Coordinates of C-alpha atoms in Angstrom, one line a residue:
Chain A
X1 CA 82.4 101.5 66.7
X2 CA 83.0 105.3 67.3
X3 CA 82.4 106.8 70.8
X4 CA 82.7 110.6 71.1
X5 CA 84.8 112.1 73.2
X6 CA 83.3 113.3 76.5
X7 CA 82.3 116.9 77.1
X8 CA 84.6 118.7 79.7
X9 CA 82.3 119.0 82.1
X10 CA 81.8 115.5 82.6
X11 CA 85.8 114.6 82.2
X12 CA 85.6 115.3 86.4
X13 CA 86.6 113.1 89.2
X14 CA 87.1 109.6 88.5
X15 CA 86.3 110.3 84.8
X16 CA 89.5 113.2 84.5
X17 CA 92.7 111.8 83.2
X18 CA 95.2 110.9 85.7
X19 CA 92.9 110.6 87.9
X20 CA 94.3 107.3 89.4
X21 CA 97.9 106.5 90.2
X22 CA 99.6 104.5 87.2
X23 CA 101.7 102.6 89.7
X24 CA 98.9 101.3 91.6
X25 CA 96.3 100.5 89.4
X26 CA 98.6 99.0 86.8
X27 CA 99.2 95.1 85.4
X28 CA 101.4 93.8 87.8
X29 CA 100.0 95.1 91.2
X30 CA 96.8 93.7 89.4
X31 CA 98.2 90.3 88.8
X32 CA 100.1 89.5 92.0
X33 CA 97.0 90.5 93.9
X34 CA 94.9 88.8 91.4
X35 CA 96.9 85.6 91.5
X36 CA 96.7 85.3 95.3
X37 CA 92.9 85.9 94.9
X38 CA 92.9 83.0 92.0
X39 CA 94.3 80.5 94.2
X40 CA 91.8 81.3 97.3
X41 CA 88.9 81.2 94.9
X42 CA 90.0 77.7 93.5
X43 CA 91.0 76.5 97.3
X44 CA 87.4 77.5 98.1
X45 CA 85.6 76.1 94.8
X46 CA 87.3 72.8 95.6
X47 CA 86.8 72.6 99.3
X48 CA 83.1 73.7 98.4
X49 CA 82.6 70.6 96.0
X50 CA 83.9 68.2 98.7
X51 CA 81.3 69.5 100.9
X52 CA 78.8 69.4 98.5
X53 CA 79.8 65.7 97.5
X54 CA 79.7 64.6 100.9
X55 CA 76.2 66.3 101.7
X56 CA 74.2 64.4 98.7
X57 CA 71.7 62.2 100.3
X58 CA 71.1 59.6 97.1
X59 CA 73.0 56.5 96.9
X60 CA 74.9 55.8 95.3
X61 CA 77.6 58.4 94.6
X62 CA 80.3 57.8 92.1
X63 CA 83.0 58.9 94.4
X64 CA 84.5 56.7 97.2
X65 CA 84.2 58.5 100.7
X66 CA 86.7 59.1 102.8
X67 CA 86.6 58.0 106.4
X68 CA 90.4 58.7 107.4
X69 CA 91.9 60.8 108.2
X70 CA 88.7 61.7 110.7
X71 CA 89.7 65.1 110.5
X72 CA 89.3 65.0 106.4
X73 CA 86.2 67.3 106.6
X74 CA 87.1 69.5 109.5
X75 CA 90.3 70.3 107.4
X76 CA 88.4 70.7 103.8
X77 CA 85.6 73.0 105.5
X78 CA 87.9 75.1 108.3
X79 CA 89.9 75.6 105.1
X80 CA 86.9 76.5 103.0
X81 CA 86.0 79.4 105.4
X82 CA 89.5 80.5 106.6
X83 CA 89.9 81.0 102.7
X84 CA 86.4 82.6 102.3
X85 CA 87.0 85.2 104.8
X86 CA 90.7 85.7 103.8
X87 CA 89.6 86.5 100.4
X88 CA 87.8 90.0 101.8
X89 CA 90.9 92.0 101.5
X90 CA 92.0 90.1 98.7
X91 CA 89.1 91.3 96.7
X92 CA 89.2 94.7 98.1
X93 CA 92.5 95.4 96.9
X94 CA 92.2 93.5 94.0
X95 CA 89.0 95.8 93.3
X96 CA 90.7 98.9 94.1
X97 CA 93.8 98.3 91.6
X98 CA 91.2 97.7 88.7
X99 CA 88.9 100.4 89.4
X100 CA 89.9 102.9 87.3
X101 CA 88.8 100.3 84.4
X102 CA 85.7 101.2 85.6
X103 CA 86.1 104.6 83.8
X104 CA 87.6 103.4 80.1
X105 CA 87.0 105.5 77.3
X106 CA 85.3 104.5 75.0
X107 CA 83.5 101.8 77.3
X108 CA 83.3 99.2 74.5
X109 CA 85.5 98.9 71.2
X110 CA 84.1 95.7 69.9
X111 CA 81.7 93.1 70.4
X112 CA 84.3 90.8 72.2
X113 CA 85.4 93.4 74.5
X114 CA 81.5 94.1 75.2
X115 CA 81.3 90.3 75.9
X116 CA 84.9 90.6 77.9
X117 CA 83.5 93.4 79.9
X118 CA 80.2 92.0 80.4
X119 CA 82.4 88.5 82.1
X120 CA 84.0 90.9 84.4
X121 CA 80.7 92.1 85.6
X122 CA 79.5 88.3 85.9
X123 CA 82.8 88.0 87.6
X124 CA 83.0 90.8 90.2
X125 CA 79.1 90.2 90.9
X126 CA 79.9 86.4 91.3
X127 CA 83.0 86.9 93.9
X128 CA 81.1 89.5 96.2
X129 CA 78.2 87.8 96.4
X130 CA 80.3 84.5 97.3
X131 CA 81.8 86.4 100.1
X132 CA 78.7 88.2 101.4
X133 CA 76.3 85.0 101.4
X134 CA 79.2 82.9 102.7
X135 CA 80.0 85.2 105.6
X136 CA 76.2 85.7 106.4
X137 CA 75.4 82.2 106.4
X138 CA 78.4 81.4 109.0
X139 CA 76.5 83.7 111.3
X140 CA 73.2 82.0 110.6
X141 CA 71.8 85.1 109.1
X142 CA 69.7 84.7 106.1
X143 CA 68.3 88.4 105.2
X144 CA 67.3 87.1 101.4
X145 CA 64.6 85.1 99.6
X146 CA 66.3 82.3 98.4
X147 CA 68.1 78.9 99.9
X148 CA 71.6 79.7 101.3
X149 CA 72.7 76.3 99.6
X150 CA 72.2 76.2 96.1
X151 CA 72.2 79.7 95.6
X152 CA 75.9 79.9 96.7
X153 CA 76.5 76.2 94.8
X154 CA 75.7 77.5 91.4
X155 CA 77.1 80.8 91.7
X156 CA 80.0 79.3 92.4
X157 CA 80.1 77.7 89.3
X158 CA 78.8 80.5 87.5
X159 CA 82.0 83.0 89.1
X160 CA 84.7 80.2 88.7
X161 CA 83.4 80.3 84.8
X162 CA 84.1 83.8 84.5
X163 CA 87.0 83.4 86.4
X164 CA 88.6 80.9 83.8
X165 CA 87.6 82.9 80.9
X166 CA 89.1 86.4 82.6
X167 CA 92.3 84.1 83.0
X168 CA 92.1 83.5 79.2
X169 CA 91.4 87.0 78.0
X170 CA 94.0 88.5 80.3
X171 CA 96.9 85.7 80.0
X172 CA 99.1 87.9 78.2
X173 CA 98.8 90.8 80.6
X174 CA 99.0 88.6 83.7
X175 CA 102.2 87.3 82.3
X176 CA 103.6 90.8 81.9
X177 CA 102.4 91.6 85.1
X178 CA 103.9 88.8 86.9
X179 CA 107.5 89.1 85.1
X180 CA 107.3 92.9 85.9
X181 CA 107.3 93.7 82.1
X182 CA 105.7 96.9 81.3
X183 CA 102.4 97.1 79.0
X184 CA 103.2 97.9 75.9
X185 CA 102.9 101.3 75.3
X186 CA 99.7 103.0 75.6
X187 CA 97.9 99.7 74.0
X188 CA 96.1 98.1 76.6
X189 CA 96.9 94.0 76.6
X190 CA 94.0 92.1 75.6
X191 CA 91.6 94.4 75.3
X192 CA 91.0 93.9 71.3
X193 CA 94.1 95.4 70.7
X194 CA 93.2 99.1 70.1
X195 CA 94.8 101.6 72.0
X196 CA 92.4 102.9 75.0
X197 CA 92.0 106.5 76.5
X198 CA 91.4 105.0 80.1
X199 CA 92.8 106.6 82.7
X200 CA 95.1 103.7 83.3
X201 CA 96.7 104.1 79.6
X202 CA 96.4 107.7 79.6
X203 CA 98.5 108.2 83.0
X204 CA 100.8 105.8 81.8
X205 CA 101.4 107.7 79.0
X206 CA 101.2 111.0 80.2
X207 CA 102.3 110.8 83.5
X208 CA 105.9 112.4 82.9
X209 CA 104.3 114.8 80.1
X210 CA 101.7 116.4 82.5
X211 CA 103.4 117.2 86.1
X212 CA 99.7 117.7 86.9
X213 CA 98.6 113.9 86.2
X214 CA 101.8 112.8 87.8
X215 CA 101.6 114.7 91.0
X216 CA 97.7 113.9 91.1
X217 CA 98.5 111.4 94.0
X218 CA 101.7 111.1 94.9
X219 CA 102.4 110.0 98.4
X220 CA 103.5 107.1 100.7
X221 CA 101.4 104.4 99.3
X222 CA 103.7 102.6 97.3
X223 CA 103.0 99.0 95.6
X224 CA 104.7 97.6 98.5
X225 CA 102.8 99.2 100.9
X226 CA 99.5 98.1 99.2
X227 CA 100.5 94.7 99.0
X228 CA 102.3 94.4 102.6
X229 CA 98.8 96.0 103.9
X230 CA 96.9 93.4 102.0
X231 CA 99.0 90.6 103.5
X232 CA 99.1 92.1 107.2
X233 CA 95.3 92.5 107.0
X234 CA 94.4 88.7 105.4
X235 CA 96.7 87.6 108.4
X236 CA 94.4 89.6 110.7
X237 CA 91.1 88.1 109.2
X238 CA 92.7 84.8 109.5
X239 CA 94.2 84.9 113.2
X240 CA 90.8 86.8 114.6
X241 CA 88.6 83.4 113.1
X242 CA 91.1 80.9 112.6
X243 CA 90.6 80.1 116.5
X244 CA 86.6 78.5 115.3
X245 CA 88.6 75.5 113.3
X246 CA 91.4 75.4 115.1
X247 CA 91.3 74.9 118.8
X248 CA 94.6 75.3 120.0
X249 CA 94.6 78.9 118.3
X250 CA 91.1 79.5 120.2
X251 CA 92.7 82.6 122.5
X252 CA 93.0 84.6 118.9
X253 CA 89.2 83.9 118.4
X254 CA 88.3 87.4 118.9
X255 CA 85.4 87.7 115.5
X256 CA 84.9 84.2 114.9
X257 CA 81.2 83.4 114.7
X258 CA 81.8 80.1 117.2
X259 CA 84.0 79.4 120.2
X260 CA 85.2 76.2 120.3
X261 CA 83.8 74.7 123.8
X262 CA 81.8 77.2 124.1
X263 CA 78.6 75.2 124.6
X264 CA 76.9 72.1 126.7
X265 CA 79.8 69.8 127.3
X266 CA 82.3 71.8 126.0
X267 CA 81.0 71.5 122.7
X268 CA 79.2 74.1 120.5
X269 CA 75.6 73.7 118.8
X270 CA 74.4 73.8 115.6
X271 CA 70.4 73.5 116.2
X272 CA 69.2 73.1 119.7
X273 CA 66.5 70.7 120.9
X274 CA 64.2 73.7 121.2
X275 CA 64.8 74.9 117.4
X276 CA 64.6 71.5 116.2
X277 CA 61.1 71.2 118.1
X278 CA 62.0 67.6 119.9
X279 CA 62.0 69.3 124.0
X280 CA 59.1 66.8 124.9
X281 CA 60.2 63.7 122.5
X282 CA 63.4 63.6 123.5
X283 CA 62.9 62.8 127.0
X284 CA 59.9 60.4 126.8
X285 CA 60.7 57.8 128.9
X286 CA 59.0 55.5 126.3
X287 CA 61.9 56.2 123.8
X288 CA 63.3 53.2 122.1
X289 CA 65.5 52.7 118.7
X290 CA 63.7 51.0 116.1
X291 CA 66.3 49.3 113.9
X292 CA 64.1 48.2 111.0
X293 CA 66.0 44.9 108.7
X294 CA 65.7 41.4 107.5
X295 CA 65.5 40.8 111.3
X296 CA 64.0 44.2 113.2
X297 CA 64.0 44.6 116.3
X298 CA 63.6 47.6 119.1
X299 CA 65.9 48.7 122.2
X300 CA 65.1 50.7 125.0
X301 CA 67.9 53.0 126.3
X302 CA 68.8 50.7 129.2
X303 CA 69.3 48.0 126.7
X304 CA 71.4 49.9 124.6
X305 CA 73.7 51.0 127.6
X306 CA 74.1 47.1 128.1
X307 CA 75.3 46.5 124.9
X308 CA 79.4 46.7 124.5
X309 CA 80.6 50.5 124.8
X310 CA 82.9 51.8 122.9
X311 CA 84.9 55.0 123.0
X312 CA 86.0 57.5 119.9
X313 CA 87.7 60.5 119.8
X314 CA 86.2 62.1 116.7
X315 CA 85.8 65.5 115.9
X316 CA 82.2 67.1 115.1
X317 CA 82.7 69.7 112.0
X318 CA 80.2 72.1 110.8
X319 CA 79.5 73.1 107.2
X320 CA 79.8 76.5 108.8
X321 CA 83.6 76.1 109.4
X322 CA 83.6 75.5 113.2
X323 CA 85.2 72.0 114.4
X324 CA 85.8 70.8 117.9
X325 CA 87.6 67.6 118.8
X326 CA 85.5 65.5 121.6
X327 CA 84.9 62.1 123.5
X328 CA 81.8 60.3 122.0
X329 CA 81.0 56.8 123.6
X330 CA 78.4 54.5 122.5
X331 CA 77.5 51.3 120.3
X332 CA 79.3 50.9 117.3
X333 CA 76.7 51.3 114.2
X334 CA 77.9 48.6 112.3
X335 CA 76.9 46.0 115.6
X336 CA 73.4 47.4 115.9
X337 CA 72.9 46.8 112.0
X338 CA 74.4 43.2 111.9
X339 CA 71.9 42.5 114.9
X340 CA 69.1 43.3 112.6
X341 CA 70.8 41.5 109.8
X342 CA 71.7 44.2 107.5
X343 CA 73.9 42.9 104.7
X344 CA 77.8 43.9 104.7
X345 CA 78.0 47.3 102.9
X346 CA 74.4 48.7 103.7
X347 CA 73.0 52.0 103.0
X348 CA 71.2 53.3 106.4
X349 CA 68.3 55.9 106.5
X350 CA 68.9 57.6 109.8
X351 CA 65.7 59.2 111.5
X352 CA 65.6 62.0 113.8
X353 CA 62.8 62.7 116.4
X354 CA 63.3 65.8 114.6
X355 CA 60.5 66.8 111.7
X356 CA 61.3 68.4 108.3
X357 CA 64.7 68.5 106.3
X358 CA 67.0 67.6 109.1
X359 CA 64.9 65.1 110.4
X360 CA 66.6 62.1 108.3
X361 CA 69.7 61.4 106.7
X362 CA 71.2 58.8 104.1
X363 CA 74.4 57.0 105.6
X364 CA 77.0 55.1 102.9
X365 CA 78.2 52.2 103.2
X366 CA 81.6 54.0 104.0
X367 CA 80.3 55.2 107.0
X368 CA 78.0 52.7 108.3
X369 CA 80.6 49.9 108.0
X370 CA 83.4 52.3 109.8
X371 CA 84.2 51.1 113.7
X372 CA 84.9 54.8 114.7
X373 CA 81.1 55.3 113.3
X374 CA 78.8 55.3 116.8
X375 CA 75.3 55.5 117.7
X376 CA 76.4 57.9 120.4
X377 CA 75.2 58.0 124.1
X378 CA 77.7 60.0 125.8
X379 CA 80.0 62.9 125.2
X380 CA 83.0 64.3 126.7
X381 CA 82.2 61.6 129.7
X382 CA 78.7 62.5 130.1
X383 CA 75.0 61.4 129.2
X384 CA 74.1 63.5 126.5
X385 CA 72.9 66.5 126.7
X386 CA 69.5 67.0 125.0
X387 CA 71.1 69.8 122.5
X388 CA 73.9 67.3 121.8
X389 CA 70.9 64.7 120.8
X390 CA 69.7 62.9 123.6
X391 CA 68.9 59.9 123.6
X392 CA 71.0 59.0 121.2
X393 CA 73.1 60.4 118.3
X394 CA 75.0 59.6 115.4
X395 CA 78.8 60.5 115.2
X396 CA 80.6 59.3 112.0
X397 CA 84.4 60.0 111.1
X398 CA 85.1 63.0 108.2
X399 CA 81.5 63.4 108.0
X400 CA 79.6 66.9 107.5
X401 CA 78.0 68.0 111.4
X402 CA 74.8 68.5 109.7
X403 CA 74.4 64.6 108.9
X404 CA 75.5 63.7 112.5
X405 CA 71.6 63.3 112.9
X406 CA 70.9 63.7 116.8
X407 CA 67.6 62.6 118.4
X408 CA 67.6 59.3 116.7
X409 CA 64.7 56.9 117.0
X410 CA 65.1 54.7 113.9
X411 CA 67.3 53.4 111.2
X412 CA 66.4 51.8 108.3
X413 CA 67.9 49.3 105.3
X414 CA 68.1 51.3 102.1
X415 CA 67.7 49.0 99.2
X416 CA 70.4 48.9 97.0
Chain B
X1 CA 98.0 79.1 65.5
X2 CA 100.5 79.2 68.3
X3 CA 100.2 76.3 71.4
X4 CA 99.8 79.6 73.9
X5 CA 96.9 80.9 71.8
X6 CA 95.4 77.6 71.5
X7 CA 95.4 77.3 75.3
X8 CA 94.0 80.8 75.8
X9 CA 91.1 79.3 73.6
X10 CA 90.7 76.4 75.5
X11 CA 90.9 78.1 78.4
X12 CA 87.8 80.9 77.6
X13 CA 85.9 77.7 76.1
X14 CA 85.9 75.9 79.5
X15 CA 85.3 79.4 81.1
X16 CA 82.0 79.9 79.2
X17 CA 80.8 76.2 79.5
X18 CA 81.5 76.3 83.4
X19 CA 79.8 79.4 83.4
X20 CA 76.8 78.1 81.3
X21 CA 76.6 75.5 83.6
X22 CA 75.9 77.3 86.7
X23 CA 73.6 79.2 84.9
X24 CA 71.6 76.2 83.8
X25 CA 72.0 74.7 87.5
X26 CA 70.5 78.2 88.9
X27 CA 67.6 78.0 86.7
X28 CA 67.1 74.3 85.9
X29 CA 68.3 72.1 89.2
X30 CA 68.4 74.5 92.4
X31 CA 65.1 74.1 93.5
X32 CA 65.3 77.9 94.0
X33 CA 61.7 79.4 92.6
X34 CA 62.7 83.2 92.6
X35 CA 65.8 83.5 90.7
X36 CA 65.2 87.1 90.7
X37 CA 66.3 87.6 94.3
X38 CA 69.5 85.9 93.8
X39 CA 70.0 88.0 90.8
X40 CA 69.1 91.2 92.9
X41 CA 71.9 90.0 95.4
X42 CA 74.4 89.7 92.4
X43 CA 73.8 93.0 91.1
X44 CA 73.2 94.5 94.5
X45 CA 76.7 93.6 95.7
X46 CA 78.5 95.4 92.5
X47 CA 76.6 98.5 93.0
X48 CA 77.4 98.3 96.7
X49 CA 80.9 97.9 95.9
X50 CA 81.5 100.3 92.9
X51 CA 79.2 103.0 93.6
X52 CA 79.5 103.3 97.6
X53 CA 82.7 101.6 98.9
X54 CA 85.0 102.3 96.6
X55 CA 84.5 105.7 95.7
X56 CA 84.4 106.4 99.8
X57 CA 87.9 104.8 100.1
X58 CA 89.1 107.0 96.9
X59 CA 87.5 110.0 98.9
X60 CA 89.2 109.3 102.0
X61 CA 92.4 108.3 100.0
X62 CA 91.9 112.1 98.4
X63 CA 91.5 113.6 101.7
X64 CA 94.6 112.1 103.3
X65 CA 96.6 113.3 100.1
X66 CA 95.3 116.8 101.2
X67 CA 95.9 116.8 105.1
X68 CA 98.6 114.3 105.9
X69 CA 102.4 114.0 105.0
X70 CA 103.9 111.2 102.6
X71 CA 104.9 109.1 105.5
X72 CA 101.4 108.8 107.0
X73 CA 99.2 107.8 104.0
X74 CA 101.0 104.7 103.8
X75 CA 100.7 103.9 107.6
X76 CA 96.5 105.3 107.4
X77 CA 96.1 103.2 103.9
X78 CA 97.3 100.4 106.3
X79 CA 95.0 101.1 108.7
X80 CA 92.1 101.5 106.5
X81 CA 92.7 98.2 104.7
X82 CA 93.5 95.9 107.9
X83 CA 90.5 97.6 109.9
X84 CA 88.2 98.0 106.9
X85 CA 88.6 94.0 106.4
X86 CA 87.8 93.4 110.2
X87 CA 84.7 95.6 109.9
X88 CA 83.3 93.9 107.2
X89 CA 83.8 90.8 108.2
X90 CA 82.2 91.2 111.5
X91 CA 79.6 93.2 110.2
X92 CA 77.0 89.9 110.3
X93 CA 78.2 89.4 114.1
X94 CA 77.7 93.0 115.0
X95 CA 74.0 92.7 113.4
X96 CA 72.8 89.7 114.7
X97 CA 74.2 89.1 117.9
X98 CA 72.1 88.3 120.8
X99 CA 69.1 87.5 118.2
X100 CA 69.7 83.5 118.0
X101 CA 67.9 81.1 120.0
X102 CA 70.9 79.3 120.0
X103 CA 73.5 80.9 122.3
X104 CA 76.5 79.2 120.9
X105 CA 76.1 80.7 117.7
X106 CA 77.9 84.5 118.2
X107 CA 79.0 83.6 121.7
X108 CA 81.3 86.6 121.8
X109 CA 81.0 90.3 122.4
X110 CA 82.1 91.4 118.9
X111 CA 81.7 95.1 119.5
X112 CA 84.4 95.3 122.1
X113 CA 86.6 93.0 120.4
X114 CA 86.6 94.7 117.1
X115 CA 86.6 98.1 118.9
X116 CA 89.9 96.5 121.1
X117 CA 91.7 95.0 117.9
X118 CA 91.3 98.6 116.1
X119 CA 92.5 100.1 118.8
X120 CA 95.7 98.0 118.7
X121 CA 95.9 98.6 115.2
X122 CA 96.0 102.2 115.4
X123 CA 98.4 101.8 118.2
X124 CA 100.9 99.4 116.3
X125 CA 100.7 102.0 113.7
X126 CA 101.4 104.9 115.9
X127 CA 103.9 103.3 117.9
X128 CA 105.8 102.0 114.7
X129 CA 106.0 105.7 113.7
X130 CA 107.3 106.3 116.9
X131 CA 110.1 103.8 116.5
X132 CA 111.1 105.0 113.2
X133 CA 111.3 108.2 114.6
X134 CA 113.5 107.4 117.4
X135 CA 115.7 105.6 115.0
X136 CA 115.9 108.0 112.8
X137 CA 116.8 110.4 115.8
X138 CA 119.9 108.1 116.4
X139 CA 121.3 108.6 113.1
X140 CA 124.8 110.6 113.0
X141 CA 123.7 112.3 110.1
X142 CA 122.6 115.7 110.5
X143 CA 121.0 117.7 108.2
X144 CA 120.9 121.6 108.4
X145 CA 117.3 122.9 107.7
X146 CA 117.4 124.4 104.3
X147 CA 120.0 122.0 103.1
X148 CA 117.7 119.4 101.8
X149 CA 117.8 120.6 98.1
X150 CA 121.4 119.7 97.9
X151 CA 122.0 116.3 96.2
X152 CA 124.6 115.2 98.5
X153 CA 122.0 115.3 101.5
X154 CA 119.9 113.3 99.7
X155 CA 122.4 110.6 99.1
X156 CA 123.1 110.4 102.9
X157 CA 119.3 109.8 103.8
X158 CA 119.3 107.0 101.3
X159 CA 122.1 105.5 103.0
X160 CA 120.5 105.9 106.3
X161 CA 117.4 104.0 104.7
X162 CA 119.6 101.3 103.8
X163 CA 121.1 101.0 107.1
X164 CA 117.3 100.6 108.7
X165 CA 116.6 98.2 106.0
X166 CA 119.4 96.0 107.3
X167 CA 118.4 96.7 110.5
X168 CA 114.8 95.4 110.1
X169 CA 113.0 98.8 111.6
X170 CA 112.3 100.0 108.6
X171 CA 108.6 100.7 107.1
X172 CA 108.1 99.4 103.5
X173 CA 107.0 102.4 102.1
X174 CA 110.5 103.8 103.1
X175 CA 112.7 101.1 102.0
X176 CA 115.1 102.5 99.0
X177 CA 113.8 99.6 96.6
X178 CA 116.8 99.6 94.1
X179 CA 119.9 100.3 92.7
X180 CA 117.7 102.3 89.8
X181 CA 116.1 104.5 92.7
X182 CA 119.4 105.4 93.9
X183 CA 121.0 106.2 91.2
X184 CA 117.8 108.4 90.0
X185 CA 118.6 111.7 88.3
X186 CA 119.5 114.5 91.0
X187 CA 117.9 117.2 88.7
X188 CA 114.7 115.0 88.6
X189 CA 114.6 114.8 92.3
X190 CA 114.8 118.4 92.5
X191 CA 112.0 119.1 90.2
X192 CA 109.7 117.0 92.5
X193 CA 111.1 118.5 95.7
X194 CA 110.1 122.0 93.9
X195 CA 106.6 119.8 93.0
X196 CA 106.1 118.8 97.1
X197 CA 107.0 122.8 98.5
X198 CA 104.1 123.7 96.0
X199 CA 101.9 121.7 98.1
X200 CA 103.3 123.3 101.2
X201 CA 104.5 120.2 103.0
X202 CA 106.1 120.9 106.2
X203 CA 110.0 121.5 105.4
X204 CA 111.1 118.7 107.7
X205 CA 109.2 116.1 106.0
X206 CA 110.4 117.3 102.5
X207 CA 113.5 114.8 102.1
X208 CA 111.9 111.6 103.0
X209 CA 108.9 112.4 100.6
X210 CA 111.4 113.0 97.9
X211 CA 112.7 109.6 98.4
X212 CA 109.3 108.2 98.8
X213 CA 107.8 110.1 95.7
X214 CA 110.9 108.7 93.7
X215 CA 110.3 105.3 94.4
X216 CA 106.5 105.4 93.9
X217 CA 107.9 106.6 90.3
X218 CA 110.0 104.1 90.0
X219 CA 107.6 100.7 91.1

């Protein structure tokens, strides 16, 4: 494939040879920042898959679900959101470093090279998409016409696939970059073996030959400044948001989308009673808990309060990354299930007064049989506020907050 | 075929399979009816970055190059990256504050907090520059105006730079990086200083600029 040399009038701005500094847009800078970004993406992907698997509502899962430590989900999801936020400066710095390659000439040298550039387009598009949608989701802002969860999930697979392909293609360049070896002459590593006339290569080769190119952008921005600033930016982003997940650092929480303890009874809320449309039904004095099993029964709130009560300190940890520990008090779920004659190790469907997608949840046997799982009636020493699920809600250890169903009205046995 | 090459091909194949699984899932398993909306946001992000954000950043770099001296460029870059990252992650909060019926979502005053953070960032960088200048002023080495060209004077400056590094007061871009940088040829430095002169940089800034430039070339 032969591309004509672009006419001189076109070789201006970013298209001019030597427009970018060779020492900041090189393999070493790209591979150092890229390594940090790659690790961050893997953390996001793995923690994201954990969250996805925990939210599956179909029995049985192939995975044993952890109920201990009780902060398991709090940790993985807090890490997911914190790492995603930390990816913002990393991705900015990485894209800044490799930006000159956008203008490489000739644009493609072979079919393989064209496919490789296409895979980078997929990688960049996927990476930006994941960060943008994730950051908007934690602020509960949905200005798009697709459901967030499946889009974020499946684009993550696409992005990680493109990342693995990118690592395979760039392996020699990454190895050189991390070992601080120079790229072999003007030949661009892993780009199909043909010397490219891209800005990088041109500058690398001509830095000392063309004073104009060499002094195009001298100055105080060294690689140390770039990487140091990136590290400080990661630190700044993390420090000002991590307080929403790590309660002891809440005094630093200046930009977090939640503030721990900011909410009724010292706990934030994801969906209010008003949003869930249960304002009337939740305070209906005729409310009773129905348990549907081999020996079905109904209990009024007074009867529930008369049963043995247990207190557990468990975190409520949301998919949006925030979490906070709280004291929950109520009846052990497994006691309620045993009373209805549920077989040991049953799965349970929890049904709320709320209608729609969050109106019921499936609880796997690991949680249903755990003594720490409560049908909670009180929170931090007070009767549950209506926004926290009055008259009764589920609280189970190490579970996503979205499955801690509020305004519970009915428990059903799920046939194995 | 070497083991390394086999590993690379295997990794690449795994990548293609993973990517393909994601595309399959997006179209077949996701329950998303309007895949083009996802596509628009995918491509939109790239356009937004490559043709809006990145050109603005590079243009700012070019402006900074024209109007500031080298010592400030590193600091400005740090402010831009740190402040820019904080601003980007705050955009949803800034735009959505007060619009959610649930008041525990976005409970903070984000405009104020971001303003304070950016002001603190600028103040820290300025204070840092002041500390560096003050530290310099305490140094026993006195350089007369007009003598910067001499190789001996340059060495004094570099020596001082090392002292600062030992004292922990030195900015990253001003640390003399390694032996090689110290032993850089004097005439090369002279050429660069001459080049810097042509850019009409203030006389007082020349020695440090030369050191920095040299360092930049060596990295």
